[in-house]
Amino acid sequence: MEENRESSVAVRTIRGLDYVNNCNASSGSSAWIGKGLSCVCAQRRETDARILVELTPLQGECLRRLQNRIDVTYDCSKLEHQEALRALWHVAFPDVKLHGLISEQWKEMGWQGKDPSTDFRGGGFISLENLLFFARTFPKSFQDLLWKRVGNRSLWEYPFAVAGVNITFMLIQMLDLQAAKPRTMMGALFLKILADKRAFDLLYCITFKMMDHQWLTMQASYMDFNAVLKATRRQLEREFLREDIQRLHDMPSFRLLVR
């Protein structure tokens, strides 16, 4: 698309939100997170249209707290980050002793090498927090996905941990969470349920389980991961746009999770 071409703008109101659809807006770029796995692009669609919305004080505070979490990079020199990584190992493999934060054992969880810290670059520390929340809140679903227990699985499966980092990154893009205030309809709709401080973590769990469901439905293999992530995003958008969704527990895909 030519950058100098005049863009057309449409303004609509959906559920009381005024938003601006800039037909010349550019799509987001893919970010490679992990060898062979690319995160889904922020493709142009009506649900990406620019919106005009004012934040309530509570929404603003919740958004700032979440953005502060997103801004934290994983730092292998910080004791808190080291302990979080150890905690992830212990909830994933409670009966297996970890030999070190750099170990070939990490490949069993779906990290690409013996040092998981190199895979956190795309998602930051929050991607580790998301995995920990998932493991502690929905241990049955977490273990099912880790061990690929459900469904007719592919010979070449997606790597669990790296897929989790990709999901964190995809959600941050989709919800436009690094903007001062939401500029897309998906971001504005998410703000409605952001009063719960763990809303993003819960949405992550729903999305991970939804992604695996899409994987099985599409009979996907390793090289199909990006297509599966795009299909997952489309499903998320459809569920967010339902009139009866007032909280994350109302989403149809929430029922896929098992504690």
Backbone as JSON, one array per atom type, in Angstrom:
{
  "sequence": "MEENRESSVAVRTIRGLDYVNNCNASSGSSAWIGKGLSCVCAQRRETDARILVELTPLQGECLRRLQNRIDVTYDCSKLEHQEALRALWHVAFPDVKLHGLISEQWKEMGWQGKDPSTDFRGGGFISLENLLFFARTFPKSFQDLLWKRVGNRSLWEYPFAVAGVNITFMLIQMLDLQAAKPRTMMGALFLKILADKRAFDLLYCITFKMMDHQWLTMQASYMDFNAVLKATRRQLEREFLREDIQRLHDMPSFRLLVR",
  "N": [[0.85, -1.2, 0.0], [0.61, 2.21, -0.85], [2.29, 4.81, 0.81], [1.71, 7.52, 0.57], [-0.81, 7.69, -0.32], [-4.1, 8.95, -0.16], [-6.1, 8.49, 2.68], [-9.16, 6.9, 3.57], [-11.68, 7.63, 5.97], [-13.84, 6.31, 8.4], [-16.43, 6.69, 10.78], [-17.93, 5.03, 13.43], [-20.37, 3.8, 15.79], [-20.24, 1.41, 18.23], [-21.72, -0.51, 20.61], [-21.74, 1.73, 22.22], [-19.2, 2.74, 21.93], [-17.28, 5.04, 20.29], [-15.57, 4.76, 17.3], [-12.8, 5.05, 15.04], [-12.31, 4.19, 11.75], [-9.58, 3.81, 10.0], [-8.79, 3.45, 6.85], [-6.34, 3.29, 5.69], [-4.53, 2.41, 7.42], [-1.59, 0.79, 8.54], [-0.58, -2.63, 8.72], [0.51, -4.58, 11.55], [3.84, -5.83, 12.18], [5.33, -9.06, 11.73], [6.8, -10.84, 14.42], [9.56, -12.67, 15.15], [9.72, -15.26, 17.34], [11.53, -17.47, 18.66], [13.06, -20.18, 17.04], [11.8, -21.0, 13.95], [9.18, -20.52, 14.69], [6.79, -18.1, 14.21], [5.26, -15.14, 15.42], [1.8, -14.28, 15.21], [0.73, -11.86, 12.81], [-0.48, -8.5, 13.27], [-3.11, -8.22, 11.67], [-4.96, -6.22, 9.33], [-8.31, -5.59, 10.0], [-11.83, -5.18, 10.54], [-12.2, -5.19, 13.28], [-9.87, -4.12, 14.17], [-10.1, -1.45, 13.95], [-9.57, 2.04, 14.56], [-10.33, 3.59, 17.66], [-12.2, 5.9, 19.73], [-11.97, 6.54, 22.99], [-12.61, 7.16, 26.41], [-10.88, 6.65, 29.41], [-11.93, 5.35, 32.54], [-11.02, 6.29, 35.91], [-10.41, 3.91, 37.35], [-10.07, 2.04, 35.27], [-7.89, 3.21, 33.98], [-5.89, 2.99, 35.94], [-5.71, 0.2, 36.25], [-4.88, -0.49, 33.69], [-2.37, 0.78, 33.6], [-1.0, -0.67, 35.58], [-0.89, -3.19, 34.37], [0.56, -2.55, 32.07], [2.97, -1.83, 33.23], [3.84, -4.32, 34.07], [4.18, -5.55, 31.6], [6.31, -4.13, 30.6], [8.52, -5.12, 31.89], [11.47, -6.73, 31.37], [12.81, -10.04, 31.0], [15.27, -10.91, 33.3], [18.05, -12.59, 33.88], [19.78, -12.23, 35.93], [18.44, -11.38, 38.13], [17.19, -12.27, 41.27], [14.47, -12.7, 41.85], [13.43, -13.33, 39.31], [14.86, -15.6, 38.71], [13.91, -17.34, 40.7], [11.23, -17.5, 39.96], [11.43, -18.86, 37.56], [12.48, -21.3, 38.44], [10.3, -22.06, 39.99], [8.41, -22.51, 37.99], [9.46, -24.79, 36.78], [9.15, -26.63, 38.88], [6.36, -26.8, 39.23], [5.66, -27.81, 36.81], [7.12, -30.2, 36.54], [6.94, -31.84, 39.1], [8.14, -34.04, 40.34], [10.68, -34.26, 39.47], [14.04, -33.5, 39.75], [15.57, -30.38, 39.26], [18.49, -29.59, 37.52], [19.72, -27.19, 37.07], [19.46, -23.65, 36.19], [20.36, -23.33, 33.68], [20.21, -25.85, 31.61], [19.99, -28.97, 29.9], [17.61, -30.11, 30.46], [15.5, -28.31, 30.21], [14.56, -28.4, 27.64], [12.67, -30.35, 27.62], [10.35, -29.15, 28.41], [9.72, -27.65, 26.29], [11.28, -25.49, 25.61], [13.72, -23.93, 23.5], [16.42, -24.32, 23.78], [19.06, -25.01, 26.16], [18.94, -22.89, 27.87], [16.4, -21.14, 29.04], [16.04, -18.4, 29.26], [16.75, -17.11, 26.93], [14.58, -17.36, 25.3], [12.66, -15.71, 26.3], [12.79, -13.19, 25.3], [10.97, -12.12, 23.47], [8.51, -12.02, 24.84], [8.94, -11.11, 27.42], [9.16, -10.78, 31.07], [6.54, -11.13, 31.87], [5.54, -13.16, 30.33], [6.58, -15.42, 31.49], [5.33, -15.19, 33.98], [2.7, -15.57, 33.11], [2.73, -18.28, 32.29], [3.27, -19.48, 34.77], [0.99, -18.73, 36.25], [-0.97, -20.09, 34.8], [-0.18, -22.78, 35.24], [-0.55, -23.01, 38.0], [-3.22, -22.3, 38.45], [-4.87, -23.71, 36.71], [-4.08, -26.58, 36.8], [-4.64, -29.13, 35.7], [-5.38, -28.68, 32.97], [-3.03, -27.37, 32.17], [-1.08, -29.42, 32.46], [-2.11, -31.27, 30.67], [-1.74, -29.96, 28.23], [1.03, -29.59, 28.24], [1.97, -32.23, 28.15], [0.66, -33.06, 25.93], [-1.78, -34.57, 25.98], [-4.4, -34.71, 25.13], [-6.55, -35.52, 22.44], [-5.95, -36.35, 18.92], [-2.78, -36.34, 18.18], [-0.19, -34.54, 16.39], [2.68, -35.78, 14.58], [4.76, -34.0, 14.58], [4.82, -31.84, 16.91], [3.84, -28.62, 18.36], [6.22, -26.7, 20.25], [5.77, -26.53, 23.65], [6.45, -24.5, 25.69], [7.64, -22.35, 24.22], [5.54, -21.8, 22.52], [3.8, -20.75, 24.4], [5.05, -18.29, 25.03], [4.77, -17.01, 22.59], [1.99, -16.71, 22.56], [1.53, -14.9, 24.64], [2.8, -12.64, 23.52], [1.24, -12.28, 21.22], [-1.27, -11.61, 22.35], [-0.69, -9.17, 23.61], [-0.2, -7.58, 21.38], [-2.67, -7.8, 19.99], [-4.5, -6.66, 21.78], [-3.52, -4.16, 21.97], [-1.87, -3.2, 24.04], [0.33, -1.69, 24.69], [-0.14, 0.89, 24.14], [-0.98, 4.24, 25.19], [-3.68, 4.58, 25.74], [-6.47, 2.53, 24.79], [-6.53, 1.86, 21.3], [-7.84, 0.3, 19.58], [-10.78, -1.66, 18.9], [-10.79, -4.19, 20.14], [-8.98, -3.79, 22.22], [-10.38, -1.86, 23.71], [-12.68, -3.28, 24.47], [-11.53, -5.22, 26.06], [-10.73, -3.67, 28.22], [-13.06, -3.35, 29.65], [-13.22, -5.53, 31.3], [-11.0, -5.44, 32.8], [-10.8, -4.72, 35.42], [-10.38, -6.78, 37.16], [-7.42, -7.78, 38.47], [-5.99, -9.97, 37.58], [-6.88, -10.46, 35.07], [-5.63, -10.44, 32.53], [-3.89, -12.61, 32.76], [-5.72, -14.7, 33.08], [-7.06, -14.55, 30.64], [-4.96, -15.31, 29.03], [-4.69, -18.04, 29.72], [-7.14, -19.04, 28.76], [-6.75, -18.49, 26.06], [-4.52, -20.07, 25.4], [-5.52, -22.66, 25.75], [-7.57, -22.53, 23.88], [-6.03, -22.19, 21.57], [-4.78, -24.71, 21.41], [-7.04, -26.26, 20.98], [-7.82, -25.32, 18.47], [-5.58, -26.18, 17.06], [-5.89, -28.98, 17.11], [-8.35, -29.22, 15.79], [-7.71, -28.25, 13.26], [-5.97, -30.17, 12.52], [-3.2, -29.78, 12.71], [0.35, -29.34, 12.12], [3.82, -28.82, 13.0], [4.79, -26.73, 11.25], [2.49, -25.36, 10.77], [1.92, -23.63, 12.78], [1.77, -20.78, 12.87], [-0.49, -20.24, 11.3], [-2.42, -21.47, 12.88], [-2.3, -19.85, 15.15], [-3.26, -17.46, 14.11], [-5.88, -18.24, 13.48], [-6.75, -18.68, 16.06], [-6.69, -16.11, 17.12], [-8.74, -14.93, 15.58], [-10.94, -16.37, 16.55], [-10.93, -15.55, 19.22], [-11.58, -12.83, 18.88], [-14.15, -13.03, 17.85], [-15.51, -14.06, 20.08], [-15.11, -12.03, 21.96], [-16.7, -10.06, 20.87], [-19.27, -10.8, 21.32], [-22.5, -10.08, 22.62], [-23.21, -10.97, 25.13], [-21.0, -11.22, 26.72], [-19.65, -10.33, 29.6], [-17.69, -10.76, 31.39], [-14.62, -12.61, 31.65], [-15.17, -15.24, 32.32], [-17.54, -15.69, 31.05], [-16.99, -16.26, 28.45], [-17.3, -18.57, 25.8], [-15.1, -20.31, 25.35], [-13.89, -20.43, 27.79], [-14.87, -22.57, 29.1], [-13.36, -24.67, 28.24], [-11.23, -24.95, 29.9], [-9.8, -26.8, 32.61], [-9.52, -27.41, 36.01]],
  "CA": [[0.0, 0.0, 0.0], [1.43, 3.4, -0.95], [2.17, 5.6, 2.04], [1.22, 8.86, 0.31], [-2.17, 7.66, -0.81], [-5.07, 9.54, 0.76], [-6.85, 7.44, 3.35], [-10.56, 7.18, 3.88], [-11.96, 7.45, 7.39], [-15.25, 6.14, 8.74], [-16.66, 6.7, 12.23], [-19.14, 4.31, 13.8], [-20.54, 3.58, 17.22], [-20.58, 0.03, 18.56], [-21.87, -0.66, 22.06], [-21.44, 2.98, 22.89], [-17.83, 3.16, 21.72], [-17.02, 5.68, 19.01], [-14.26, 4.39, 16.82], [-12.46, 5.56, 13.72], [-11.73, 3.17, 10.89], [-8.65, 4.41, 9.05], [-8.61, 2.39, 5.86], [-4.97, 3.28, 5.21], [-3.64, 2.02, 8.51], [-0.71, -0.31, 8.16], [-0.66, -3.78, 9.61], [1.69, -4.79, 12.38], [4.81, -6.73, 11.59], [5.57, -10.31, 12.44], [7.98, -10.87, 15.26], [10.0, -14.06, 15.3], [10.02, -15.63, 18.72], [11.86, -18.88, 18.63], [13.42, -20.69, 15.72], [10.74, -21.71, 13.25], [7.86, -20.09, 15.11], [6.59, -16.66, 14.09], [4.02, -14.69, 16.04], [0.81, -13.82, 14.25], [0.74, -10.44, 12.51], [-1.7, -7.75, 13.58], [-3.67, -7.97, 10.35], [-6.05, -5.25, 9.27], [-9.68, -6.07, 9.91], [-12.71, -4.17, 11.13], [-12.03, -5.16, 14.73], [-8.66, -3.36, 14.47], [-10.37, -0.05, 13.66], [-9.21, 2.98, 15.62], [-11.48, 4.0, 18.46], [-12.07, 7.05, 20.61], [-12.55, 6.1, 24.24], [-12.06, 7.76, 27.62], [-10.71, 5.69, 30.48], [-12.3, 5.71, 33.9], [-9.83, 6.22, 36.77], [-10.11, 2.51, 37.66], [-9.52, 1.43, 34.06], [-6.57, 3.76, 33.76], [-4.96, 2.41, 36.91], [-5.53, -1.21, 35.9], [-4.08, -0.54, 32.46], [-0.99, 1.15, 33.95], [-0.39, -1.8, 36.28], [-0.6, -4.22, 33.39], [1.64, -2.07, 31.2], [4.22, -1.93, 34.01], [4.26, -5.72, 34.01], [4.62, -5.83, 30.23], [7.59, -3.45, 30.36], [9.62, -5.79, 32.6], [12.16, -7.76, 30.6], [13.36, -11.12, 31.83], [16.66, -10.63, 33.66], [18.53, -13.8, 34.54], [20.6, -11.87, 37.09], [17.55, -11.03, 39.23], [16.8, -13.42, 42.07], [13.03, -12.92, 41.68], [13.21, -13.98, 38.03], [15.41, -16.96, 38.83], [12.99, -18.14, 41.52], [10.02, -17.74, 39.17], [11.75, -19.91, 36.58], [12.54, -22.55, 39.2], [8.93, -22.41, 40.37], [7.76, -23.07, 36.81], [9.91, -26.18, 36.63], [8.61, -27.47, 39.94], [4.93, -27.07, 39.01], [5.55, -28.62, 35.6], [7.7, -31.53, 36.8], [7.11, -31.85, 40.56], [8.91, -35.19, 40.83], [11.98, -34.3, 38.77], [14.97, -32.5, 40.26], [16.17, -29.51, 38.26], [19.93, -29.54, 37.72], [20.21, -25.81, 37.0], [18.69, -22.76, 35.34], [20.84, -23.65, 32.34], [20.27, -27.3, 31.61], [19.31, -29.62, 28.78], [16.28, -30.53, 30.92], [14.48, -27.35, 29.83], [14.0, -28.77, 26.34], [11.52, -31.22, 27.86], [9.18, -28.29, 28.56], [9.44, -26.98, 25.02], [12.19, -24.39, 25.31], [14.51, -24.32, 22.34], [17.77, -24.72, 24.17], [19.23, -25.3, 27.58], [18.78, -21.64, 28.62], [15.09, -20.57, 28.7], [16.04, -16.93, 29.25], [16.89, -16.61, 25.56], [13.27, -17.41, 24.65], [11.77, -14.72, 26.9], [13.03, -11.87, 24.74], [9.78, -11.61, 22.8], [7.36, -11.84, 25.72], [9.3, -10.49, 28.68], [8.91, -11.52, 32.3], [5.12, -11.43, 32.0], [5.26, -14.44, 29.69], [6.86, -16.42, 32.53], [4.24, -15.08, 34.95], [1.52, -16.19, 32.51], [2.88, -19.73, 32.38], [3.13, -19.87, 36.18], [-0.42, -18.59, 36.61], [-1.68, -21.2, 34.15], [0.16, -24.03, 35.92], [-1.08, -23.02, 39.37], [-4.66, -22.08, 38.49], [-5.53, -24.79, 35.95], [-3.02, -27.58, 36.66], [-5.03, -30.24, 34.81], [-5.25, -28.22, 31.59], [-1.62, -27.11, 31.93], [-0.38, -30.69, 32.26], [-2.63, -31.87, 29.43], [-1.09, -29.31, 27.09], [2.46, -29.87, 28.33], [2.23, -33.6, 27.74], [-0.13, -33.33, 24.71], [-2.56, -35.74, 26.34], [-5.76, -34.68, 24.58], [-6.73, -35.48, 21.0], [-5.08, -37.07, 17.99], [-1.68, -35.39, 18.06], [0.69, -34.59, 15.22], [4.02, -36.33, 14.79], [5.6, -32.84, 14.86], [3.99, -30.96, 17.74], [4.41, -27.32, 18.72], [6.93, -26.7, 21.54], [4.84, -25.96, 24.61], [6.87, -23.25, 26.35], [7.81, -21.3, 23.22], [4.18, -21.43, 22.09], [3.26, -19.88, 25.44], [5.62, -16.95, 24.87], [4.11, -16.46, 21.41], [0.62, -16.34, 22.91], [1.65, -13.63, 25.38], [3.13, -11.58, 22.57], [0.07, -12.08, 20.36], [-2.31, -10.91, 23.1], [-0.25, -7.78, 23.8], [-0.44, -6.91, 20.1], [-4.1, -7.79, 19.67], [-5.21, -5.76, 22.68], [-2.88, -2.86, 21.86], [-1.64, -2.91, 25.45], [1.45, -0.8, 24.9], [-0.59, 2.25, 23.86], [-1.38, 4.98, 26.4], [-5.07, 4.18, 25.91], [-6.8, 1.62, 23.69], [-6.77, 2.45, 19.99], [-8.59, -0.67, 18.8], [-11.98, -2.12, 19.57], [-10.45, -5.3, 21.02], [-8.4, -3.21, 23.42], [-11.43, -1.2, 24.49], [-13.54, -4.3, 25.05], [-10.79, -5.86, 27.14], [-10.72, -2.78, 29.37], [-14.29, -3.53, 30.42], [-13.06, -6.63, 32.26], [-9.65, -5.32, 33.35], [-10.84, -4.4, 36.85], [-9.75, -7.93, 37.81], [-5.98, -7.6, 38.23], [-5.45, -11.15, 36.91], [-7.66, -10.67, 33.85], [-4.76, -10.79, 31.41], [-3.39, -13.97, 32.97], [-6.82, -15.61, 32.8], [-7.25, -14.56, 29.19], [-3.86, -16.11, 28.5], [-5.04, -19.45, 29.9], [-8.21, -19.32, 27.81], [-6.18, -18.45, 24.71], [-3.63, -21.23, 25.22], [-6.38, -23.82, 25.56], [-8.23, -22.31, 22.6], [-5.07, -22.45, 20.52], [-4.62, -26.16, 21.27], [-8.27, -26.76, 20.38], [-7.71, -25.01, 17.04], [-4.53, -27.06, 16.55], [-6.47, -30.3, 16.89], [-9.4, -29.09, 14.78], [-7.05, -28.05, 11.97], [-5.03, -31.29, 12.32], [-2.0, -29.02, 12.37], [1.68, -29.81, 12.44], [4.73, -27.75, 13.45], [4.88, -25.61, 10.33], [1.18, -24.69, 10.7], [1.67, -22.91, 14.03], [1.37, -19.4, 12.64], [-1.87, -20.28, 10.83], [-3.24, -21.81, 14.04], [-2.36, -18.67, 16.01], [-4.16, -16.52, 13.45], [-7.23, -18.75, 13.68], [-7.06, -18.46, 17.47], [-7.01, -14.69, 17.27], [-10.06, -14.68, 15.01], [-11.92, -16.92, 17.47], [-10.97, -14.63, 20.36], [-12.3, -11.62, 18.48], [-15.59, -13.37, 17.76], [-16.06, -14.21, 21.42], [-15.1, -10.72, 22.58], [-17.75, -9.23, 20.29], [-20.6, -11.27, 21.74], [-23.19, -9.14, 23.51], [-23.42, -11.53, 26.47], [-19.72, -11.35, 27.42], [-19.42, -9.29, 30.58], [-16.47, -11.14, 32.1], [-13.94, -13.69, 30.94], [-15.83, -16.51, 32.6], [-18.68, -15.83, 30.15], [-16.53, -16.67, 27.13], [-17.52, -20.01, 25.55], [-13.86, -21.06, 25.42], [-13.49, -20.6, 29.19], [-15.3, -23.91, 29.51], [-12.35, -25.65, 27.84], [-10.25, -25.06, 30.98], [-10.1, -27.73, 33.69], [-8.59, -27.24, 37.13]],
  "C": [[0.88, 1.24, 0.0], [1.2, 4.32, 0.24], [1.54, 6.95, 1.78], [-0.23, 8.88, -0.16], [-3.13, 8.18, 0.25], [-5.9, 8.43, 1.39], [-8.26, 7.88, 3.61], [-10.83, 6.85, 5.32], [-13.46, 7.32, 7.61], [-15.37, 6.11, 10.25], [-17.96, 5.98, 12.51], [-19.24, 4.25, 15.31], [-20.99, 2.14, 17.43], [-20.57, -0.1, 20.07], [-21.43, 0.61, 22.78], [-20.02, 3.47, 22.73], [-17.72, 3.8, 20.34], [-15.64, 5.22, 18.54], [-14.08, 4.82, 15.38], [-11.79, 4.47, 12.93], [-10.88, 3.85, 9.83], [-8.25, 3.34, 8.05], [-7.19, 2.33, 5.32], [-3.99, 2.88, 6.29], [-2.81, 0.82, 8.1], [-0.84, -1.43, 9.18], [0.61, -3.87, 10.43], [2.63, -5.77, 11.71], [4.93, -8.0, 12.41], [6.8, -10.18, 13.31], [8.36, -12.33, 15.45], [10.38, -14.31, 16.74], [10.3, -17.12, 18.72], [12.09, -19.34, 17.21], [12.25, -21.45, 15.12], [9.34, -21.31, 13.64], [7.76, -18.59, 14.97], [5.28, -16.29, 14.73], [3.1, -14.11, 14.99], [0.91, -12.31, 14.05], [-0.55, -9.8, 13.0], [-2.31, -7.35, 12.25], [-4.8, -6.96, 10.42], [-7.38, -5.96, 9.16], [-10.53, -5.06, 10.65], [-12.52, -4.06, 12.63], [-10.74, -4.47, 15.14], [-8.87, -1.87, 14.28], [-10.02, 0.83, 14.85], [-10.45, 3.46, 16.36], [-11.15, 5.25, 19.25], [-12.75, 6.66, 21.91], [-11.85, 6.81, 25.39], [-12.0, 6.71, 28.72], [-11.29, 6.23, 31.79], [-11.03, 5.66, 34.75], [-9.43, 4.78, 37.09], [-9.5, 1.82, 36.45], [-8.11, 1.91, 33.8], [-5.53, 3.16, 34.67], [-4.68, 0.95, 36.59], [-4.67, -1.36, 34.66], [-2.63, -0.21, 32.76], [-0.29, 0.01, 34.67], [0.0, -2.9, 35.31], [0.55, -3.81, 32.48], [2.99, -2.11, 31.92], [4.75, -3.35, 34.01], [4.84, -6.05, 32.63], [6.01, -5.25, 29.96], [8.79, -4.15, 31.01], [10.22, -6.88, 31.71], [12.66, -8.85, 31.55], [14.85, -10.87, 32.04], [17.18, -11.81, 34.47], [19.41, -13.5, 35.75], [19.74, -11.53, 38.32], [17.06, -12.29, 39.94], [15.31, -13.74, 41.89], [12.74, -13.66, 40.38], [13.74, -15.41, 38.04], [14.45, -17.87, 39.6], [11.69, -18.44, 40.77], [10.25, -18.85, 38.15], [11.86, -21.27, 37.26], [11.13, -23.03, 39.59], [8.18, -23.02, 39.2], [8.18, -24.52, 36.6], [9.22, -27.09, 37.65], [7.12, -27.75, 39.76], [4.73, -27.91, 37.75], [6.01, -30.05, 35.82], [7.98, -31.68, 38.28], [8.0, -32.97, 41.09], [10.29, -35.29, 40.2], [12.86, -33.17, 39.29], [15.57, -31.7, 39.11], [17.66, -29.37, 38.54], [20.5, -28.12, 37.64], [19.35, -24.97, 36.08], [19.16, -22.82, 33.89], [21.09, -25.15, 32.32], [19.53, -27.85, 30.39], [17.89, -30.03, 29.16], [15.18, -29.6, 30.41], [13.84, -27.68, 28.48], [12.77, -29.65, 26.49], [10.23, -30.41, 28.0], [8.84, -27.56, 27.26], [10.19, -25.69, 24.82], [13.14, -24.86, 24.23], [15.91, -24.79, 22.67], [17.83, -24.96, 25.66], [19.09, -24.07, 28.47], [17.45, -20.97, 28.24], [15.09, -19.05, 28.59], [16.14, -16.37, 27.84], [15.55, -16.59, 24.82], [12.3, -16.38, 25.21], [11.88, -13.35, 26.24], [11.79, -11.29, 24.09], [8.64, -11.28, 23.74], [7.67, -11.18, 27.04], [8.96, -11.36, 29.88], [7.45, -11.92, 32.45], [4.78, -12.76, 31.34], [5.58, -15.6, 30.63], [5.76, -16.39, 33.59], [2.96, -15.73, 34.4], [1.58, -17.71, 32.61], [2.7, -20.23, 33.81], [1.67, -19.79, 36.64], [-1.23, -19.75, 36.04], [-1.44, -22.5, 34.91], [-0.48, -24.13, 37.29], [-2.6, -22.95, 39.43], [-5.44, -23.19, 37.79], [-4.52, -25.91, 35.71], [-3.37, -28.73, 35.72], [-4.87, -29.83, 33.35], [-3.78, -27.96, 31.24], [-0.87, -28.41, 31.63], [-0.84, -31.39, 30.99], [-1.94, -31.28, 28.21], [0.41, -29.6, 27.08], [2.79, -31.25, 27.77], [1.44, -34.01, 26.49], [-1.01, -34.58, 24.89], [-3.89, -35.85, 25.6], [-5.71, -34.69, 23.06], [-5.74, -36.32, 20.22], [-3.94, -36.14, 17.6], [-0.87, -35.62, 16.8], [2.01, -35.25, 15.59], [4.99, -35.21, 15.16], [4.76, -31.8, 15.58], [4.66, -29.6, 17.96], [5.13, -27.43, 20.06], [6.12, -25.9, 22.56], [5.26, -24.59, 25.14], [7.01, -22.1, 25.36], [6.46, -20.86, 22.67], [3.55, -20.49, 23.11], [3.76, -18.45, 25.34], [4.98, -16.26, 23.66], [2.7, -15.98, 21.71], [0.62, -15.03, 23.71], [1.86, -12.47, 24.43], [1.93, -11.26, 21.67], [-1.03, -11.3, 21.07], [-1.94, -9.44, 23.32], [-0.49, -6.98, 22.53], [-1.93, -6.73, 19.84], [-4.86, -6.76, 20.49], [-4.58, -4.37, 22.74], [-2.47, -2.34, 23.25], [-0.45, -1.99, 25.71], [1.12, 0.65, 24.51], [-1.04, 2.91, 25.16], [-2.84, 4.71, 26.75], [-5.45, 3.36, 24.69], [-7.11, 2.36, 22.4], [-7.53, 1.5, 19.08], [-9.8, -1.13, 19.61], [-11.69, -3.27, 20.52], [-9.85, -4.79, 22.33], [-9.43, -2.57, 24.32], [-12.34, -2.21, 25.17], [-12.84, -5.02, 26.2], [-10.77, -4.99, 28.39], [-11.95, -2.94, 30.25], [-14.13, -4.58, 31.51], [-11.71, -6.56, 32.97], [-9.64, -4.96, 34.83], [-10.28, -5.55, 37.69], [-8.27, -7.9, 37.47], [-5.34, -8.81, 37.55], [-6.17, -11.45, 35.6], [-6.78, -11.09, 32.69], [-4.25, -12.21, 31.53], [-4.48, -15.0, 32.68], [-7.1, -15.69, 31.31], [-6.16, -15.37, 28.51], [-4.19, -17.61, 28.59], [-6.12, -19.87, 28.9], [-7.63, -19.43, 26.4], [-5.31, -19.66, 24.43], [-4.48, -22.47, 24.95], [-7.13, -23.72, 24.23], [-7.29, -22.61, 21.44], [-4.89, -23.95, 20.3], [-5.86, -26.79, 20.64], [-8.27, -26.51, 18.87], [-6.68, -25.93, 16.38], [-5.1, -28.43, 16.2], [-7.53, -30.26, 15.79], [-8.8, -29.0, 13.37], [-6.11, -29.19, 11.6], [-3.65, -30.74, 11.93], [-0.73, -29.77, 12.75], [2.57, -28.58, 12.67], [4.72, -26.52, 12.54], [3.56, -24.84, 10.19], [0.94, -23.78, 11.9], [1.18, -21.49, 13.8], [-0.09, -19.33, 12.17], [-2.82, -20.59, 11.99], [-3.39, -20.6, 14.96], [-3.28, -17.61, 15.41], [-5.62, -16.95, 13.62], [-7.68, -18.54, 15.12], [-7.42, -17.01, 17.72], [-8.4, -14.38, 16.73], [-11.16, -15.2, 15.94], [-12.06, -16.04, 18.71], [-11.79, -13.39, 20.05], [-13.8, -11.88, 18.4], [-16.21, -13.46, 19.15], [-16.1, -12.88, 22.16], [-16.28, -9.86, 22.1], [-19.16, -9.69, 20.65], [-21.21, -10.32, 22.76], [-23.28, -9.64, 24.95], [-22.11, -11.71, 27.25], [-19.51, -10.14, 28.32], [-18.16, -9.53, 31.4], [-15.86, -12.33, 31.37], [-14.59, -15.04, 31.16], [-17.05, -16.74, 31.7], [-18.27, -16.3, 28.75], [-16.76, -18.16, 26.93], [-16.25, -20.84, 25.73], [-13.34, -21.21, 26.85], [-13.81, -22.01, 29.66], [-14.31, -25.01, 29.08], [-11.34, -25.91, 28.97], [-10.72, -26.01, 32.08], [-9.06, -27.54, 34.78], [-8.01, -28.58, 37.58]]
}
